[in-house]
Short mmCIF file of C-alpha atoms in Angstrom, two decimals:
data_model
loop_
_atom_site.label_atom_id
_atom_site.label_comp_id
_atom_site.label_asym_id
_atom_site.label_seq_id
_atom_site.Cartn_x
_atom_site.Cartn_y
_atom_site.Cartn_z
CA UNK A 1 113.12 114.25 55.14
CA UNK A 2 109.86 112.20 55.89
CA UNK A 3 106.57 113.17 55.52
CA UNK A 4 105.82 113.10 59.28
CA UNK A 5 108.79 115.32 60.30
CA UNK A 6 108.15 117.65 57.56
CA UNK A 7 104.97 118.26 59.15
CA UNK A 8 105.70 118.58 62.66
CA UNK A 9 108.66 120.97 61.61
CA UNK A 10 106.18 123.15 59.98
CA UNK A 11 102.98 122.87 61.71
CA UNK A 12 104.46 126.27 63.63
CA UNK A 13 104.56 127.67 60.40
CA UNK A 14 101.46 127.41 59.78
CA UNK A 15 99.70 128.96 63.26
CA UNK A 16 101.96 131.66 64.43
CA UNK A 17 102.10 134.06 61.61
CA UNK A 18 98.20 133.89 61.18
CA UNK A 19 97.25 133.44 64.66
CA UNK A 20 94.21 135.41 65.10
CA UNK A 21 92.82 137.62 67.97
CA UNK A 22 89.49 135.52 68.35
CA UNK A 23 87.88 132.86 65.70
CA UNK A 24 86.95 133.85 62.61
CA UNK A 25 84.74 131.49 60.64
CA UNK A 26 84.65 131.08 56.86
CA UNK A 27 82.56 128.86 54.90
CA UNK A 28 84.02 126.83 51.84
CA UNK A 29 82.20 125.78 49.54
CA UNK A 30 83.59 122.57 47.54
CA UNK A 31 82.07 119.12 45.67
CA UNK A 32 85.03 117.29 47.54
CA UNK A 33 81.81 114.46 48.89
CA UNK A 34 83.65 111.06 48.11
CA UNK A 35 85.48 108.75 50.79
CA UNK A 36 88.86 109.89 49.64
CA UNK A 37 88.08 113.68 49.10
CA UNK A 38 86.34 114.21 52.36
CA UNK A 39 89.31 112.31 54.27
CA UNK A 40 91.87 114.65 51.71
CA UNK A 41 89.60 118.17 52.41
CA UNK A 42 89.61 117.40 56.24
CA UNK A 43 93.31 118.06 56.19
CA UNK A 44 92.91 121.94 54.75
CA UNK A 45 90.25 122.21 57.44
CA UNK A 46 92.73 121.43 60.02
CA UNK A 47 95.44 123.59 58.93
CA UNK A 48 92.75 126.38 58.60
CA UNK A 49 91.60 125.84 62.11
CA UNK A 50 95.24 125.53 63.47
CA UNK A 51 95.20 129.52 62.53
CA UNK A 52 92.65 130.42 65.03
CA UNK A 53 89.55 130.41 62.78
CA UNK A 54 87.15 127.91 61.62
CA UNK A 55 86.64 125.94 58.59
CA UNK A 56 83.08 125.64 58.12
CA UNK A 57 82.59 123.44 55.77
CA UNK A 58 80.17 123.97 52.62
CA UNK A 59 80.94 120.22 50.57
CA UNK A 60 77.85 120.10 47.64
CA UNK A 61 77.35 116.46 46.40
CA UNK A 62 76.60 115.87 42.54
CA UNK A 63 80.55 116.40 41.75
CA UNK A 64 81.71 120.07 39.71
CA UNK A 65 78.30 120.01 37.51
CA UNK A 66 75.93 120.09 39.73
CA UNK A 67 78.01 122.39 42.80
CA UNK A 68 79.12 125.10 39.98
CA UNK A 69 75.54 126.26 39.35
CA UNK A 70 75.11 126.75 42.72
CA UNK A 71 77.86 127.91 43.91
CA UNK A 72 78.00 131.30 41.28
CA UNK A 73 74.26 131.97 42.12
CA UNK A 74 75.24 132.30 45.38
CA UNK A 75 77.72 134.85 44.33
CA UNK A 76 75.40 136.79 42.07
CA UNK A 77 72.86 136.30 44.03
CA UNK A 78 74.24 138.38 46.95
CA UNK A 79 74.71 135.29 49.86
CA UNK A 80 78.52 134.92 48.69
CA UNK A 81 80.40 132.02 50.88
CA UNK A 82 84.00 133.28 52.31
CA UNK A 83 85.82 130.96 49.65
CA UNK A 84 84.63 128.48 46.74
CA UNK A 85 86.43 125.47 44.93
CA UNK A 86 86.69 125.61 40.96
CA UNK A 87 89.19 123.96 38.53
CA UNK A 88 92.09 125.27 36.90
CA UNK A 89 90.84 127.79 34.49
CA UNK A 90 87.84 129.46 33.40
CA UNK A 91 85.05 128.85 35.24
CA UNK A 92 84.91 131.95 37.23
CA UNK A 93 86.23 134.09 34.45
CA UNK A 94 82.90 135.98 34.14
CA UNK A 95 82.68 136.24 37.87
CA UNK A 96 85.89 137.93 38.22
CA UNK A 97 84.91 140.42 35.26
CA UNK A 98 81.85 141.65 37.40
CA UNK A 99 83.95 142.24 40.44
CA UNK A 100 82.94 139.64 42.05
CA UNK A 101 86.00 138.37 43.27
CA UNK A 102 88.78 139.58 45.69
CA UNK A 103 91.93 140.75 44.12
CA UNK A 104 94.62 138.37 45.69
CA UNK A 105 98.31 140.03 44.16
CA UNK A 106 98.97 141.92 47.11
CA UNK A 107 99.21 138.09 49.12
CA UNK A 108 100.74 136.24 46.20
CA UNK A 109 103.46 138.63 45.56
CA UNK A 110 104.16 139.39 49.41
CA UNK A 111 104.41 135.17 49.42
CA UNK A 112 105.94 134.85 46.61
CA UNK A 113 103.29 132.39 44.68
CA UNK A 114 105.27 133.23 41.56
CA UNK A 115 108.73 131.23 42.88
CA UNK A 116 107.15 128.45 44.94
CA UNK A 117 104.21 127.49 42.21
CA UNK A 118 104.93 125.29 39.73
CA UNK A 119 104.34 124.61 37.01
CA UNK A 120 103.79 128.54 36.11
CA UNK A 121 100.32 127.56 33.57
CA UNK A 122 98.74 127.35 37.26
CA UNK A 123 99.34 131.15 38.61
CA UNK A 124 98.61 131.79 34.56
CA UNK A 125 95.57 130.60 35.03
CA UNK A 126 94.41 132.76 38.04
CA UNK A 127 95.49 135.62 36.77
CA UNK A 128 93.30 137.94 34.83
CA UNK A 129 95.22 141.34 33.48
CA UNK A 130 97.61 141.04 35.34
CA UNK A 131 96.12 140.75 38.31
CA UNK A 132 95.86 136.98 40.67
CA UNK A 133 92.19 135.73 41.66
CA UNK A 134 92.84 132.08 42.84
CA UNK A 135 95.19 129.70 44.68
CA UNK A 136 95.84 126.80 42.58
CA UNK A 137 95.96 124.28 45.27
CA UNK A 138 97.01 120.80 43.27
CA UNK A 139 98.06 119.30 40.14
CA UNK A 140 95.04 116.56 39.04
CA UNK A 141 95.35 115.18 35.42
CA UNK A 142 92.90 113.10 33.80
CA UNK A 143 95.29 111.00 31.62
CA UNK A 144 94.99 107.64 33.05
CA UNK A 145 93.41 104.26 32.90
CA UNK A 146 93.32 102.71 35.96
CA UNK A 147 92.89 98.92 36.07
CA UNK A 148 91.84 95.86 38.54
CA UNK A 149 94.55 93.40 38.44
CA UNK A 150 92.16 90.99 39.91
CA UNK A 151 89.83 91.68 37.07
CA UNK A 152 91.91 90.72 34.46
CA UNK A 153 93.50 87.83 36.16
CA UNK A 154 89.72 86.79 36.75
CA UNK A 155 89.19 86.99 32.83
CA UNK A 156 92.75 84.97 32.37
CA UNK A 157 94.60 87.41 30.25
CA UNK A 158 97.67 89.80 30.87
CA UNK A 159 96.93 92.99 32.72
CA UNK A 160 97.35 95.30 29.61
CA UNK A 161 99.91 97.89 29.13
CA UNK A 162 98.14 100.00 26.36
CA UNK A 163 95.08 101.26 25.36
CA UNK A 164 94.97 98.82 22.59
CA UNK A 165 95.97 95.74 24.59
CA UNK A 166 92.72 96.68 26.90
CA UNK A 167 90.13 97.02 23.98
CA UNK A 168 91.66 93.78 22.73
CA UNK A 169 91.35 92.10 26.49
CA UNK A 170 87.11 93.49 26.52
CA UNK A 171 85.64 89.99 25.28
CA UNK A 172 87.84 87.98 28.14
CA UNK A 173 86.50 90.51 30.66
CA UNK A 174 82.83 90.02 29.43
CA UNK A 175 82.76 86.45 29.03
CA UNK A 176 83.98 86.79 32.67
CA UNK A 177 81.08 88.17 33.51
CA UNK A 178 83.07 91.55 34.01
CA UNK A 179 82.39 94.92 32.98
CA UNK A 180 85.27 96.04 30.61
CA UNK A 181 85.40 99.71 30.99
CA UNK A 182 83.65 101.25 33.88
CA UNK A 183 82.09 104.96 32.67
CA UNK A 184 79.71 106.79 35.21
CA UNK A 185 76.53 108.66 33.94
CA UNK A 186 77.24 111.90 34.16
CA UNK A 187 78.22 113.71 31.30
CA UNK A 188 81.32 115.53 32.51
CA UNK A 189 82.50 111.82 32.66
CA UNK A 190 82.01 110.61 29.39
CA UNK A 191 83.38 114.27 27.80
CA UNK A 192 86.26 113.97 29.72
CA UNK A 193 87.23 110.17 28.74
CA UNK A 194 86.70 111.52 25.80
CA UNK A 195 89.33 114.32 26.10
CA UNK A 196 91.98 111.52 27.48
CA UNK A 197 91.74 109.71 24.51
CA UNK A 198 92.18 112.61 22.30
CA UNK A 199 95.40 113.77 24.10
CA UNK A 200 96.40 109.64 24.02
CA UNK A 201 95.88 109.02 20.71
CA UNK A 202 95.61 111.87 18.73
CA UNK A 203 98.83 113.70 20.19
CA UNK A 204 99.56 116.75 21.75
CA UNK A 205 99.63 119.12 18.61
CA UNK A 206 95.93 117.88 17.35
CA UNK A 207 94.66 118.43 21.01
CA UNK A 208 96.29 121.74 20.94
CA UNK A 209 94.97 122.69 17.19
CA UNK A 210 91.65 121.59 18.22
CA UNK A 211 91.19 122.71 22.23
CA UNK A 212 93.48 126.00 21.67
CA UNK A 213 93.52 127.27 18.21
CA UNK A 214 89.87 125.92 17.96
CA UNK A 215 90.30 124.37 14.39
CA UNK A 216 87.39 123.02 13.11
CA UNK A 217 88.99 121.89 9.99
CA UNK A 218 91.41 119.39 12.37
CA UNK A 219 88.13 118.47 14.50
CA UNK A 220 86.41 117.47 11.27
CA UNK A 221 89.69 115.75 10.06
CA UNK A 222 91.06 112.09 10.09
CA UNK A 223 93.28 112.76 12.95
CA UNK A 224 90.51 113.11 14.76
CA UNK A 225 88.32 110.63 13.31
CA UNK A 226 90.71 107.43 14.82
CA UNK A 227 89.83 109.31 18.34
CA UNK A 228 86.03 108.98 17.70
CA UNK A 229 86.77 105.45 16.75
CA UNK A 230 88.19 104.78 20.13
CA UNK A 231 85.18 106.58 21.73
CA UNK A 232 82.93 104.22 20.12
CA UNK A 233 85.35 101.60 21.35
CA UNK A 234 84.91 102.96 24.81
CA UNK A 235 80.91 103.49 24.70
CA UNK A 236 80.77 99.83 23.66
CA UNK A 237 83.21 98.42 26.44
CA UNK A 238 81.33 100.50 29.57
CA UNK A 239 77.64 99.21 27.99
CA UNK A 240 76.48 97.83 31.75
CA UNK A 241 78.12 100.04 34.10
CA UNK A 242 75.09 101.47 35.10
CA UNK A 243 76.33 103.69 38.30
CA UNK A 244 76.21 107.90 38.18
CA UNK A 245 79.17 108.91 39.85
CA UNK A 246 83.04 108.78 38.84
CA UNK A 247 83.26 107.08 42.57
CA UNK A 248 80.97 104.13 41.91
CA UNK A 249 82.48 103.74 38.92
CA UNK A 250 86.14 103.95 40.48
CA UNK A 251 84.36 101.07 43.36
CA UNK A 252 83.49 98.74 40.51
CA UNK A 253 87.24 98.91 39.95
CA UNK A 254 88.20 98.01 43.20
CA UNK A 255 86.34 95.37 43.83
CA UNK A 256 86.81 93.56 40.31
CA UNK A 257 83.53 94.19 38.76
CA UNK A 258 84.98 96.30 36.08
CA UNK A 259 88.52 96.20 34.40
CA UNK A 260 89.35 99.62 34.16
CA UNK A 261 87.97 103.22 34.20
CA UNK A 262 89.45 106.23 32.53
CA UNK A 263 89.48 108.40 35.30
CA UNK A 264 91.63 111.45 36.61
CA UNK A 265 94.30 111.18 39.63
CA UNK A 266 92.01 111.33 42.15
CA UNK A 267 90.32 108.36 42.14
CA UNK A 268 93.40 107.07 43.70
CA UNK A 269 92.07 108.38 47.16
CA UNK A 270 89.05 106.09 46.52
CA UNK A 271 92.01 103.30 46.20
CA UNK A 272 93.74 104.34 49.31
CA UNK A 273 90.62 104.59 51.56
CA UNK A 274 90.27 100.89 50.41
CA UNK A 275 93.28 99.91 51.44
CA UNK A 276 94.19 98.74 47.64
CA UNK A 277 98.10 99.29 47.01
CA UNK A 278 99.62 100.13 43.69
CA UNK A 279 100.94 97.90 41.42
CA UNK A 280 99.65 95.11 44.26
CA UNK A 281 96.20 95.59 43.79
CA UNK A 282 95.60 97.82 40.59
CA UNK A 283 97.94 99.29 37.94
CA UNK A 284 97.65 102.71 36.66
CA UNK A 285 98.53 103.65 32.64
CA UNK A 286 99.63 107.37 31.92
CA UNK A 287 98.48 108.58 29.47
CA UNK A 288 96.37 105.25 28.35
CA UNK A 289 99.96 103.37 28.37
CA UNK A 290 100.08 105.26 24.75
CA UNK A 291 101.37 108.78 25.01
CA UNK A 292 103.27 110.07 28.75
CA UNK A 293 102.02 113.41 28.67
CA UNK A 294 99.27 114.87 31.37
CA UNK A 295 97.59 118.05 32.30
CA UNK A 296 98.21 120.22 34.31
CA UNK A 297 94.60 120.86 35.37
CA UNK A 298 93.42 120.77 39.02
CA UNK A 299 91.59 122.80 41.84
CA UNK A 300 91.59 126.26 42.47
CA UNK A 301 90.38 128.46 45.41
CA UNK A 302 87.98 132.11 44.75
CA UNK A 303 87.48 134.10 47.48
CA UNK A 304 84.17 136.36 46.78
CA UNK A 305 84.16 139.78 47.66
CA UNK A 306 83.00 140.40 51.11
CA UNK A 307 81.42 143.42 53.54
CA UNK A 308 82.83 141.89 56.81
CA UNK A 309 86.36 143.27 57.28
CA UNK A 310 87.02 140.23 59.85
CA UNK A 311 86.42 138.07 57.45
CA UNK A 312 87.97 139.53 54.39
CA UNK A 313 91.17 139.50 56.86
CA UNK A 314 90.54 135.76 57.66
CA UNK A 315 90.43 135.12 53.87
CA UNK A 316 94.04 136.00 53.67
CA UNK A 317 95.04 133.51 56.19
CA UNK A 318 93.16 130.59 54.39
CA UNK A 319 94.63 131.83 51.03
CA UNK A 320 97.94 131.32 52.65
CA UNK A 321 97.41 128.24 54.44
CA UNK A 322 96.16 126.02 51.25
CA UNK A 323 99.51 126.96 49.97
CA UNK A 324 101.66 126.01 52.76
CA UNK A 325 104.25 122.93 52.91
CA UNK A 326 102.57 121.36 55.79
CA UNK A 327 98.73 121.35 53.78
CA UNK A 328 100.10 121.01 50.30
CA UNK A 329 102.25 117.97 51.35
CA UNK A 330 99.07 115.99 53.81
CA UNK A 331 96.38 117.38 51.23
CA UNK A 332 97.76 116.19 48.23
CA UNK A 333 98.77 112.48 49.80
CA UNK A 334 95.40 111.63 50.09
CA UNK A 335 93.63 113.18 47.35
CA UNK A 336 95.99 111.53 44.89
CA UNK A 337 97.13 114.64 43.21
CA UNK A 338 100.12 116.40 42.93
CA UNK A 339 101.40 118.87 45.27
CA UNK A 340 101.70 123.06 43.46
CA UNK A 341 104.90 123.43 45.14
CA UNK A 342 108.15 122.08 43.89
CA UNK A 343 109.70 122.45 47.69
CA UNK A 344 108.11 120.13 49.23
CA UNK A 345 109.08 116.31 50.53
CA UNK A 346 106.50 113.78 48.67
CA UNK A 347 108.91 110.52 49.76
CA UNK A 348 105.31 109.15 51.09
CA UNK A 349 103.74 109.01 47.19
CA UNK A 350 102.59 105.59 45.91
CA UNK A 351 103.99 104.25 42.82
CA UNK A 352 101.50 105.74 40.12
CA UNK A 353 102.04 109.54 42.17
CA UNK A 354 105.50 108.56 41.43
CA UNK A 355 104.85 108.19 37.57
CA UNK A 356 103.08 111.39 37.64
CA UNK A 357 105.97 113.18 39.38
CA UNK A 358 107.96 111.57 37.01
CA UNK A 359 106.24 113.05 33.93
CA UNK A 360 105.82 116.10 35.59
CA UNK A 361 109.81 116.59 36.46
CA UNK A 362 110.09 115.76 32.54
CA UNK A 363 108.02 118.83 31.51
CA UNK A 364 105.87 116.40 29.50
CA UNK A 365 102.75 118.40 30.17
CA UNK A 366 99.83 120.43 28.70
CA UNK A 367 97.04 122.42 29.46
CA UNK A 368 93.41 120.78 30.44
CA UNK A 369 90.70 121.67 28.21
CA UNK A 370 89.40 123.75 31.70
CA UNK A 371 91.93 126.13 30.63
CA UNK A 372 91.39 126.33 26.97
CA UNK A 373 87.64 126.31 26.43
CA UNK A 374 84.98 128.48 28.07
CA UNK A 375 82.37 127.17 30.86
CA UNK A 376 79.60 127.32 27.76
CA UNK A 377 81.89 125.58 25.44
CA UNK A 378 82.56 122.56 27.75
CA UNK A 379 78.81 122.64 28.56
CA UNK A 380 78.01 121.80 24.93
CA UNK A 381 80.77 119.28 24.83
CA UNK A 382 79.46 117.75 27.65
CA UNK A 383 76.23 117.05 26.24
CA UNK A 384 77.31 115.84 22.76
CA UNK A 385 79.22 112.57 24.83
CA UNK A 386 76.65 112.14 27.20
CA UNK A 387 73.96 111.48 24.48
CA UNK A 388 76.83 109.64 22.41
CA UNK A 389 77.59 107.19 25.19
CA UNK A 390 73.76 106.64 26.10
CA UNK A 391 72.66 106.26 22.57
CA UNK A 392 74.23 103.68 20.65
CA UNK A 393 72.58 104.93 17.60
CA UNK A 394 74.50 107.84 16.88
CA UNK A 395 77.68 107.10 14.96
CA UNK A 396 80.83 108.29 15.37
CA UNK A 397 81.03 110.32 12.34
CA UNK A 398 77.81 112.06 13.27
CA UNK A 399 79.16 113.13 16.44
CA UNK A 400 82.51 114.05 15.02
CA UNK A 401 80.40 116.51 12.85
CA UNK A 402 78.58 118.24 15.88
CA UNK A 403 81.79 118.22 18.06
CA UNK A 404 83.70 119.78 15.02
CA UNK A 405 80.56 122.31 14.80
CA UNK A 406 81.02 123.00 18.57
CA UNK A 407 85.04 123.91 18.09
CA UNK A 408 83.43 126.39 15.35
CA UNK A 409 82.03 128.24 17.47
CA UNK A 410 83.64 127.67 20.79
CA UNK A 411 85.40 130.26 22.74
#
């Protein structure tokens, strides 16, 4: 069945059960501010507002480290919105623990979120004793290195297939006047390129004995030390990207100024929005063309506790709705990630949401450090690769010391 006659089948789905009485409007709050995001949140709005309520949207630029902060002093602070974006994980792990979010088993179970989300890691990861605080609403992995075939045809050599054929392709692309590797400024960029490389290279049970068993002995070790060597690879190949935000740096793709960016599956909404085609225009390595495996990370919705029975009803409906075929299936097309349900017809995806799928159907996955480390312990993380990829002076076995001192401690 085709994407467009999925929809229409189901749009009734999506208004009758949940059509309400009179308008009810909730504000979301979300760091969904890029070209592709805004065009990919629009399409939960509309589903929302085909319930009888309103979306009122809440979108806070500066991407997940800059919204977050916000976003829980709001909730402490007493001015809760009606629902708030966070990732996969356990960034509202302390809200929940002061009951400061809603309870969502009773709609889960009387949906059945437990039979139509897959894979099962996601509900896992909303679910605190026992009970389910969030609606994992996609499947984004950061395992991939996205590349301008224009770029490297620019430069004159092969577009690479491998991490190790793109290092080895960085002087063509320089002497071409073209930034290798493009890396934004903010620091949850450089950590998490970081991360990518350290599934990529150093394999799934070091990522596991360092993220989840939080072994400093292995984060001190050799293993490890070949991943820091590729860091230092990357800091020296994105030397002139000079942009902030993962989007820019995604733009600098498209348009050939850089050759590649280690990015997550979302920047392939910036790609769309361009009108850039897969495999045509850019090509797209899983798991750095070295190791097929990626996260199962993503976005997840909280819904705050709230005084106003209207709207505590209303947050039902929107729980509901970001899980149904119609918004999973137009949400996900243009956001570039993949869909939480297993039921529903993706015959629109390009070729690298294809590869994804692929890897995906294969089981080949593992849980984002989101899900393994705390909000304080990625914090710290985040600031050791932001200073390493500003400051060329620091070596890699100095930061492999402080990032083996932060798994130490890390909880």
């Amino acid at each position: 069945m085709k994407i467009r006659s999925l929809a229409a089948m189901l749009a009734a789905t999506v208004i009758l059960p949940f059509a309400a009485a009179h308008a009810t409007d909730l504000e979301v709050t979300h760091w969904w501010t890029s070209g592709g995001e805004a065009a990919a949140v629009a399409e939960f709005a509309k589903a929302f507002d085909a319930t009888g309520n309103k979306w009122v949207d809440g979108a806070i630029a500066g991407a997940g480290g800059t919204a977050r902060p916000i976003m829980v002093s709001r909730i402490t602070g007493g001015d809760p919105m009606a629902a708030t974006q966070f990732n996969h994980g356990r960034q509202a792990e302390e809200l929940v623990e002061a009951g400061l979010m809603r309870d969502l088993t009773d709609v889960a179970t009387r949906e059945n979120w437990k039979d139509i989300i897959k894979p099962a890691g996601l509900l896992d990861s909303c679910t605190i004793d026992g009970k389910i605080y969030c609606v994992p609403v996609n499947i984004h992995s950061w395992q991939w290195l996205w590349l301008s075939n224009g770029a490297f045809e620019a430069a004159g050599v092969a577009v690479p297939k491998n991490w190790d054929e793109f290092v080895a392709a960085g002087p063509a692309l320089e002497k071409a006047g073209i930034v290798p590797l493009a890396v934004g400024g903010q620091a949850w960029q450089a950590a998490g390129a970081f991360d990518v490389l350290m599934l990529a290279l150093g394999g799934k049970d070091t990522f596991y004995k360092v993220y989840k068993d939080k072994d400093a002995e292995v984060a001190a070790g050799a293993d490890v030390a070949k991943v820091f060597k590729a860091a230092d690879d990357a800091r020296r190949l994105s030397k002139g990207t000079n942009v902030q935000d993962w989007n820019q740096a995604t733009n600098m793709v498209i348009t050939g100024k850089a050759g590649g960016q280690i990015m997550g599956d979302w920047a392939q909404g910036e790609f769309a929005l361009a009108g850039k085609v897969a495999v045509k225009d850019y090509s797209c390595l899983p798991g750095l063309g070295v190791n097929e495996v990626i996260a199962t990370g993503g976005d997840a919705f909280y819904f705050p506790v709230l005084e106003d029975e209207e709207k505590s009803k209303a947050q039902e409906v929107l729980a509901s709705t970001l899980v149904s075929p119609t918004a999973q299936v137009a949400f996900n097309l243009k956001k570039g990630s993949l869909p939480v349900r297993g039921d529903v017809d993706i015959a629109a995806a390009n070729d690298c949401m294809k590869k994804g799928l692929d890897i995906l159907a294969k089981g080949n996955v593992v849980e984002w450090v989101d899900q393994l480390l705390s909000a304080d312990s990625q914090k710290q993380k985040e600031d050791l690769f932001s200073e390493f990829f500003a400051n060329a002076s620091m070596t890699p076995e100095d930061a492999q010391k402080r990032f083996a001192d932060i798994i130490a401690s890390a909880d």
